mmCIF file of C-alpha atoms in Angstrom:
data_model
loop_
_atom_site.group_PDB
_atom_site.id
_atom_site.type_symbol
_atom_site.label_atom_id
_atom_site.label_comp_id
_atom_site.label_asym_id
_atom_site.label_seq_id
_atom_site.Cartn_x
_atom_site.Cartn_y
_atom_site.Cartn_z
ATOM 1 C CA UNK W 30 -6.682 -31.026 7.375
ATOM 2 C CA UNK W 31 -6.323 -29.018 4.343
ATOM 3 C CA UNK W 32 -7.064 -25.463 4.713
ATOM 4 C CA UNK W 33 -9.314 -22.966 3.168
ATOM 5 C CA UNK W 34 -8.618 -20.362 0.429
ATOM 6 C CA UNK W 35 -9.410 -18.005 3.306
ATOM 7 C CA UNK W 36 -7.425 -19.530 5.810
ATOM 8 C CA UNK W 37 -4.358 -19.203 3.134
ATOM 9 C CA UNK W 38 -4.787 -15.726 2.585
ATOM 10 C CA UNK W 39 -5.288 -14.439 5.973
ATOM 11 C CA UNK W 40 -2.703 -12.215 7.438
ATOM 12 C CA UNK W 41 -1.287 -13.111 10.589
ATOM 13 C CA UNK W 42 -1.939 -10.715 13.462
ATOM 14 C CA UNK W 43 0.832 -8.769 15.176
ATOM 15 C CA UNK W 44 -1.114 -9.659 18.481
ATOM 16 C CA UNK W 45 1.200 -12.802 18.248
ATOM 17 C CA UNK W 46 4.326 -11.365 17.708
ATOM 18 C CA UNK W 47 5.925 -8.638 20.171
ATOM 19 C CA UNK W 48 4.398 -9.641 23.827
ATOM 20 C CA UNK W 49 1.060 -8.305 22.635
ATOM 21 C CA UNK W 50 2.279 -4.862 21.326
ATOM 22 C CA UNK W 51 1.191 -3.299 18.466
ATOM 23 C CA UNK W 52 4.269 -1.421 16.952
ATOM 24 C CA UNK W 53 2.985 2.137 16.218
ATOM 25 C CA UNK W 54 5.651 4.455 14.109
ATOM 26 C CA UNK W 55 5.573 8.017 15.030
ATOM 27 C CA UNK W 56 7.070 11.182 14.248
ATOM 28 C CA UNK W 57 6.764 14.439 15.704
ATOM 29 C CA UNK W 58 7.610 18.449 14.457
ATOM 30 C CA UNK W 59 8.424 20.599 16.922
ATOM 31 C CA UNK W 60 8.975 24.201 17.953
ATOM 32 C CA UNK W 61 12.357 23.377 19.680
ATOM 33 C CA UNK W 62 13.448 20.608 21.841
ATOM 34 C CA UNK W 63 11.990 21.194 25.161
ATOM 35 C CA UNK W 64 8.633 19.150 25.635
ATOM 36 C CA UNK W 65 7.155 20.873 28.494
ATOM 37 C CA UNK W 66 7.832 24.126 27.145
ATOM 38 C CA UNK W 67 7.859 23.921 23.522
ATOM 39 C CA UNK W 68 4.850 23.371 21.028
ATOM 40 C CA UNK W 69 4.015 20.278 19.508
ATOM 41 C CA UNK W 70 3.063 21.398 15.644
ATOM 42 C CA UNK W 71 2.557 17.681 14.017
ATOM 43 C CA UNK W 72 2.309 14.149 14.564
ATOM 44 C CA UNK W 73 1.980 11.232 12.424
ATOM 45 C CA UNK W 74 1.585 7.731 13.451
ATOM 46 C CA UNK W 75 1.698 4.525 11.343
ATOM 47 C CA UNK W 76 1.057 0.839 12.854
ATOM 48 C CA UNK W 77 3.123 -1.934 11.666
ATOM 49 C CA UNK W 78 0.891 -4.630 10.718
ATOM 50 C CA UNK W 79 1.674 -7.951 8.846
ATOM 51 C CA UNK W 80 0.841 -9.052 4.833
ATOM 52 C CA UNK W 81 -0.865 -12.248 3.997
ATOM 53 C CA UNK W 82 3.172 -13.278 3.527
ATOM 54 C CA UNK W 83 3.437 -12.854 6.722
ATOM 55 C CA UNK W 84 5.912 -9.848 6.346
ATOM 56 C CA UNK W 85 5.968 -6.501 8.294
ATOM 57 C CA UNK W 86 4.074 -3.559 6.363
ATOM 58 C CA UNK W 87 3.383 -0.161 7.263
ATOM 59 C CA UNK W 88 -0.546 0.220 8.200
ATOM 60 C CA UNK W 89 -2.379 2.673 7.422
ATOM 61 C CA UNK W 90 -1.043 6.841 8.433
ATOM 62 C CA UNK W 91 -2.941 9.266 10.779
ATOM 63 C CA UNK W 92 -1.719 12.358 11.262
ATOM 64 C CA UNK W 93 -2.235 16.184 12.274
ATOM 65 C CA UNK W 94 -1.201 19.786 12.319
ATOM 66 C CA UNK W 95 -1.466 20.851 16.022
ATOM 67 C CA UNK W 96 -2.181 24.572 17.316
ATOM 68 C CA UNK W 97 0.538 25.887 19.632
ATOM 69 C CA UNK W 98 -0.641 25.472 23.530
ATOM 70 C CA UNK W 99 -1.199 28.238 25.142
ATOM 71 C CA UNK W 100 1.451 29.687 26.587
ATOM 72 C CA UNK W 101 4.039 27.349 24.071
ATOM 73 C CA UNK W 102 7.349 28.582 23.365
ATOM 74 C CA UNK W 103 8.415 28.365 19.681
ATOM 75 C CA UNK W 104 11.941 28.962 19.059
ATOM 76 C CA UNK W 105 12.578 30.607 15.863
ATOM 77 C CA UNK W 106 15.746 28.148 14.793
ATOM 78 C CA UNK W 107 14.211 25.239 15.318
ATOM 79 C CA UNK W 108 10.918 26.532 13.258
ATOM 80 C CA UNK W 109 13.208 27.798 10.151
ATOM 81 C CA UNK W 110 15.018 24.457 10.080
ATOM 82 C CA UNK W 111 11.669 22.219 10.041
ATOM 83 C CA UNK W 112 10.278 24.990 7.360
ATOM 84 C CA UNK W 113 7.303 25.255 9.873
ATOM 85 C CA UNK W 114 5.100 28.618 10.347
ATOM 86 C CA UNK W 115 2.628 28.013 12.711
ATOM 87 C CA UNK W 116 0.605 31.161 11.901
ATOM 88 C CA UNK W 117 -0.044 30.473 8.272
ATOM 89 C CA UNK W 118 -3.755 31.031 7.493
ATOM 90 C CA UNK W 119 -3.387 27.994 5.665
ATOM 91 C CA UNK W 120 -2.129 25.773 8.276
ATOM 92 C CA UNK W 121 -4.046 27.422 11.087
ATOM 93 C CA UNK W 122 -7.327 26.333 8.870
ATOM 94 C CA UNK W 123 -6.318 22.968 9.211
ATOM 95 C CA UNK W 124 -4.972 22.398 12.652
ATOM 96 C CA UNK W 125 -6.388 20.980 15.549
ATOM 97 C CA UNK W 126 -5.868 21.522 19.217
ATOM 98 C CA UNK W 127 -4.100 18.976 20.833
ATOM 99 C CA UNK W 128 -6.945 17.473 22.721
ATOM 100 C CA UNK W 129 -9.166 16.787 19.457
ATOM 101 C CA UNK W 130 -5.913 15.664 17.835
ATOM 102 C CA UNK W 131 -4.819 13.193 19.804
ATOM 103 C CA UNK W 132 -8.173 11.962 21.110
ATOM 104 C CA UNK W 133 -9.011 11.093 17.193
ATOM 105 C CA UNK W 134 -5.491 9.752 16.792
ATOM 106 C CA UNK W 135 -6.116 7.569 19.443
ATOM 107 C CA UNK W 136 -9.437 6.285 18.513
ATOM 108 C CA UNK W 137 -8.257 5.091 14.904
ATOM 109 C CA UNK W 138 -4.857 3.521 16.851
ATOM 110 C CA UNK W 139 -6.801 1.560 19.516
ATOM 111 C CA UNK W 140 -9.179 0.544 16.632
ATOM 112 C CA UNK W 141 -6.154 -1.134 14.694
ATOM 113 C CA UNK W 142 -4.639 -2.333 18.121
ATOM 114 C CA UNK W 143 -8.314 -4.344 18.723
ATOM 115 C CA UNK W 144 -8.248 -5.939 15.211
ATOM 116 C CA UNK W 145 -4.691 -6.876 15.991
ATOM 117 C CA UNK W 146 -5.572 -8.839 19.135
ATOM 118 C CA UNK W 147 -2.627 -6.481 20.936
ATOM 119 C CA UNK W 148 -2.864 -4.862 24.864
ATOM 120 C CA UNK W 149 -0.809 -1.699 23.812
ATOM 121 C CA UNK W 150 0.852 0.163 21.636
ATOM 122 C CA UNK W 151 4.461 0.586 21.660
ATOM 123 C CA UNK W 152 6.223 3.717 19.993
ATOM 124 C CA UNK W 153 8.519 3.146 17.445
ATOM 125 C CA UNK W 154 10.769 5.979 16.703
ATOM 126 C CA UNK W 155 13.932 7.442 15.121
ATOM 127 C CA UNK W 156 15.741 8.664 18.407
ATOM 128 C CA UNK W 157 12.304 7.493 19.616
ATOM 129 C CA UNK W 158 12.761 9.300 23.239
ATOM 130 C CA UNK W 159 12.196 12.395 21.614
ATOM 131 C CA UNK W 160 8.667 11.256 20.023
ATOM 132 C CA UNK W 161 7.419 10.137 23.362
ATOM 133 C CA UNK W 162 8.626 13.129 25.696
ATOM 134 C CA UNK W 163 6.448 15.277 23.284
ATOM 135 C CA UNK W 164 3.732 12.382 22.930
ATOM 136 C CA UNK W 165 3.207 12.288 26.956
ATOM 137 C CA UNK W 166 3.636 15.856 27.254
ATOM 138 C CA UNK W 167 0.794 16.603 25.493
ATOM 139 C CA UNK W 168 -1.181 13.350 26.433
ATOM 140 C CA UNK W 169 -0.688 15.486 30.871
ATOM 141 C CA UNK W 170 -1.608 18.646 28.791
ATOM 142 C CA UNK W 171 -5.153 17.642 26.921
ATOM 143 C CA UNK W 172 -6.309 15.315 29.406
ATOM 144 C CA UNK W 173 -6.080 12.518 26.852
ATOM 145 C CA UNK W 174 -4.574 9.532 29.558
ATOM 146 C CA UNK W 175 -7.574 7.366 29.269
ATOM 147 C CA UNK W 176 -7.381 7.144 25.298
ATOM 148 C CA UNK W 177 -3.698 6.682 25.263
ATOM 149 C CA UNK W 178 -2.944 3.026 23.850
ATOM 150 C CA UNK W 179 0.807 3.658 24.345
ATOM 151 C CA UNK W 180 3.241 2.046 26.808
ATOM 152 C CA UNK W 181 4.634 4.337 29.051
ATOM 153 C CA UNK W 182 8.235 4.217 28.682
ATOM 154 C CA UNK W 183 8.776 1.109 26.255
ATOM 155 C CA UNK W 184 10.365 2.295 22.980
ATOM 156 C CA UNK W 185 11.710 0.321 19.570
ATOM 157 C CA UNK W 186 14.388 3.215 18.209
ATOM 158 C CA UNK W 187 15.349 2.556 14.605
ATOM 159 C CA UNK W 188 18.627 4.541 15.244
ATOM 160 C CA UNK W 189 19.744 1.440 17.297
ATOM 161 C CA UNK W 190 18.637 -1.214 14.761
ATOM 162 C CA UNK W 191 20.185 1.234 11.641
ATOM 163 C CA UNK W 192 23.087 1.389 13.593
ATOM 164 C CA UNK W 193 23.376 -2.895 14.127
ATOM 165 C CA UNK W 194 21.692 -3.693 10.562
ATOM 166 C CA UNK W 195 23.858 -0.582 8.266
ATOM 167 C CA UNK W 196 26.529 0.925 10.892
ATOM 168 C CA UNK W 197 24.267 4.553 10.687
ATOM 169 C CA UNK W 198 22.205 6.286 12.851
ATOM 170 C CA UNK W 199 20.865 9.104 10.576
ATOM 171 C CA UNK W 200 17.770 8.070 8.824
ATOM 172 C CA UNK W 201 18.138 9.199 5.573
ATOM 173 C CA UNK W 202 21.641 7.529 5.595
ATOM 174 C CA UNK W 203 20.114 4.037 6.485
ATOM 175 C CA UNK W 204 17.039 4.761 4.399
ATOM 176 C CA UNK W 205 19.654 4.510 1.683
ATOM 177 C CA UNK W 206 21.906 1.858 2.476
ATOM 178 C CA UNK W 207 18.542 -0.283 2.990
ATOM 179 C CA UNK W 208 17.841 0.908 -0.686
ATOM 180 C CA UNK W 209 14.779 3.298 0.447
ATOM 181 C CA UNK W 210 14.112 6.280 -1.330
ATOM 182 C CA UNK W 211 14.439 9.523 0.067
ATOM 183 C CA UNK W 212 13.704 12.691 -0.640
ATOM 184 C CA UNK W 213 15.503 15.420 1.440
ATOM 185 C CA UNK W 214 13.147 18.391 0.376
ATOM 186 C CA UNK W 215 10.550 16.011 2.221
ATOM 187 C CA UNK W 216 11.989 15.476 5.563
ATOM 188 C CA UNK W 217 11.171 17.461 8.410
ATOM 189 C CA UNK W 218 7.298 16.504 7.408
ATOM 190 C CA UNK W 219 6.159 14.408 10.206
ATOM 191 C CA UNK W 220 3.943 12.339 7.509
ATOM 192 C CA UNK W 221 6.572 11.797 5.322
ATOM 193 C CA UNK W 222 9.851 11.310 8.204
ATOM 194 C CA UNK W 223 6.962 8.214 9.278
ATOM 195 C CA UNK W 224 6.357 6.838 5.996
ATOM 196 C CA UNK W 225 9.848 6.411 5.762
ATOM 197 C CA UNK W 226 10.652 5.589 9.063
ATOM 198 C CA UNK W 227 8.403 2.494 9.135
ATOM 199 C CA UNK W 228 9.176 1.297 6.336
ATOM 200 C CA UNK W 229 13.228 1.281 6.946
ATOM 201 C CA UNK W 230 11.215 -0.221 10.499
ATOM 202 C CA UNK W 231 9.638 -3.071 8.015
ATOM 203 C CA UNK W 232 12.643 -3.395 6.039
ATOM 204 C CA UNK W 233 15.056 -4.040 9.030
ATOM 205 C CA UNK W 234 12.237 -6.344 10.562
ATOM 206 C CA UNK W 235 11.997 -8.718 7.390
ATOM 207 C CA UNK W 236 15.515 -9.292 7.107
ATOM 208 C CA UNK W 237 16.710 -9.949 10.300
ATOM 209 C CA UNK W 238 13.414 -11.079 11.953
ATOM 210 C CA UNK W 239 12.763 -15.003 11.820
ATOM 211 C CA UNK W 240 8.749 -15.210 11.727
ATOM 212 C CA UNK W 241 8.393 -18.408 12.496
ATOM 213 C CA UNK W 242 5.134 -18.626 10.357
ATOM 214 C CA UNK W 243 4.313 -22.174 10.813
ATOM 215 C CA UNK W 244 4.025 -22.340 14.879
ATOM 216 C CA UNK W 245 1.348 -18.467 14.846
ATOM 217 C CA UNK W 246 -2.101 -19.884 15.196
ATOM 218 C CA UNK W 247 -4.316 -17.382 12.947
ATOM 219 C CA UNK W 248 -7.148 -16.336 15.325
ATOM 220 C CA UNK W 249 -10.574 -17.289 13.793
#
């Protein structure tokens, strides 16, 4: 049976691909490297999602500047080097605490997750260990558990696949050799180290990963 104009153009959903697991990018800045001591001062998460094509794209971003928890240590090298002051008027206008932060990141994530037919989410990260000992150290801080579509300890870490695909682990460096631009002045902004993390991510994805297009069964 022939199918539909619709049925042509509908993107597969990622709920078919990885076990049920939405692949969510996500970067964090923070005030040093500790995660139960140290503040978390921005996330930025970006689902991986699939084109009509049926080839990895980054989704759409969320993101936030996030107060200092009471009590959180912010080590002075680690704030010069991400360019980072926490006490900005600027900033502090904008920033949320990490309970409304996360509880709104959340909501949009789980939203995507549903439309993607997927059980969880599963962090995708550059050195992605990092991302989600902050992540679940302020997930046991604000109370935010029940909202949390993450897996617990499941991780994909682009330094492993930049290192098999382009023999380097630093991101910029693969960003490169995968013929991503990047701009240097720009890193160190958890928005932007996502944006470019997903798409080296999608990049890496398309080339090595056969989709198999033919045998997913578009849901209805």
């Amino acid at each position: 049976m022939e199918k539909s104009v619709t049925e042509e153009n509908k993107a597969p959903l990622i709920g078919q691909r990885f076990r049920g697991f939405l692949p969510v990018v996500v970067d964090v800045e923070t005030a040093g490297f500790n995660c139960q001591t140290d503040a978390l001062l921005e996330i930025a998460c970006i689902p991986i999602i699939y084109d009509e094509q049926g080839q990895f794209i980054p989704g759409p971003s969320f993101q936030a500047h996030i107060n200092p928890f009471e009590g959180a240590n912010l080590d002075r090298r680690s704030l010069d080097f991400i360019g980072i002051d926490p006490f900005n008027p600027m900033r502090v206008a904008m920033a949320e605490d990490e309970r409304t932060a996360l509880r709104r990141i959340f909501k949009s994530l789980n939203e995507v997750r549903k439309a993607q037919h997927c059980t969880h989410a599963v962090l995708v990260g550059h050195n992605a260990h990092f991302d989600l000992g902050f992540l679940q150290a302020a997930i046991a801080r604000s109370g935010t558990k029940n909202q949390n579509p993450f897996h617990s300890f499941s991780v994909f870490d682009t330094v492993t696949l930049s290192a098999v695909m382009f023999g380097q682990t630093v991101l910029a460096r693969a960003c490169i050799q995968a013929g991503i631009e990047f701009d240097g002045k720009e890193a160190h902004s958890a928005l932007y180290d996502t944006q470019k993390t997903a798409e080296l991510f999608c990049y890496i994805l398309n080339k090595l990963s056969p989709h198999l297009l033919d045998s997913l069964v578009t849901e209805p």
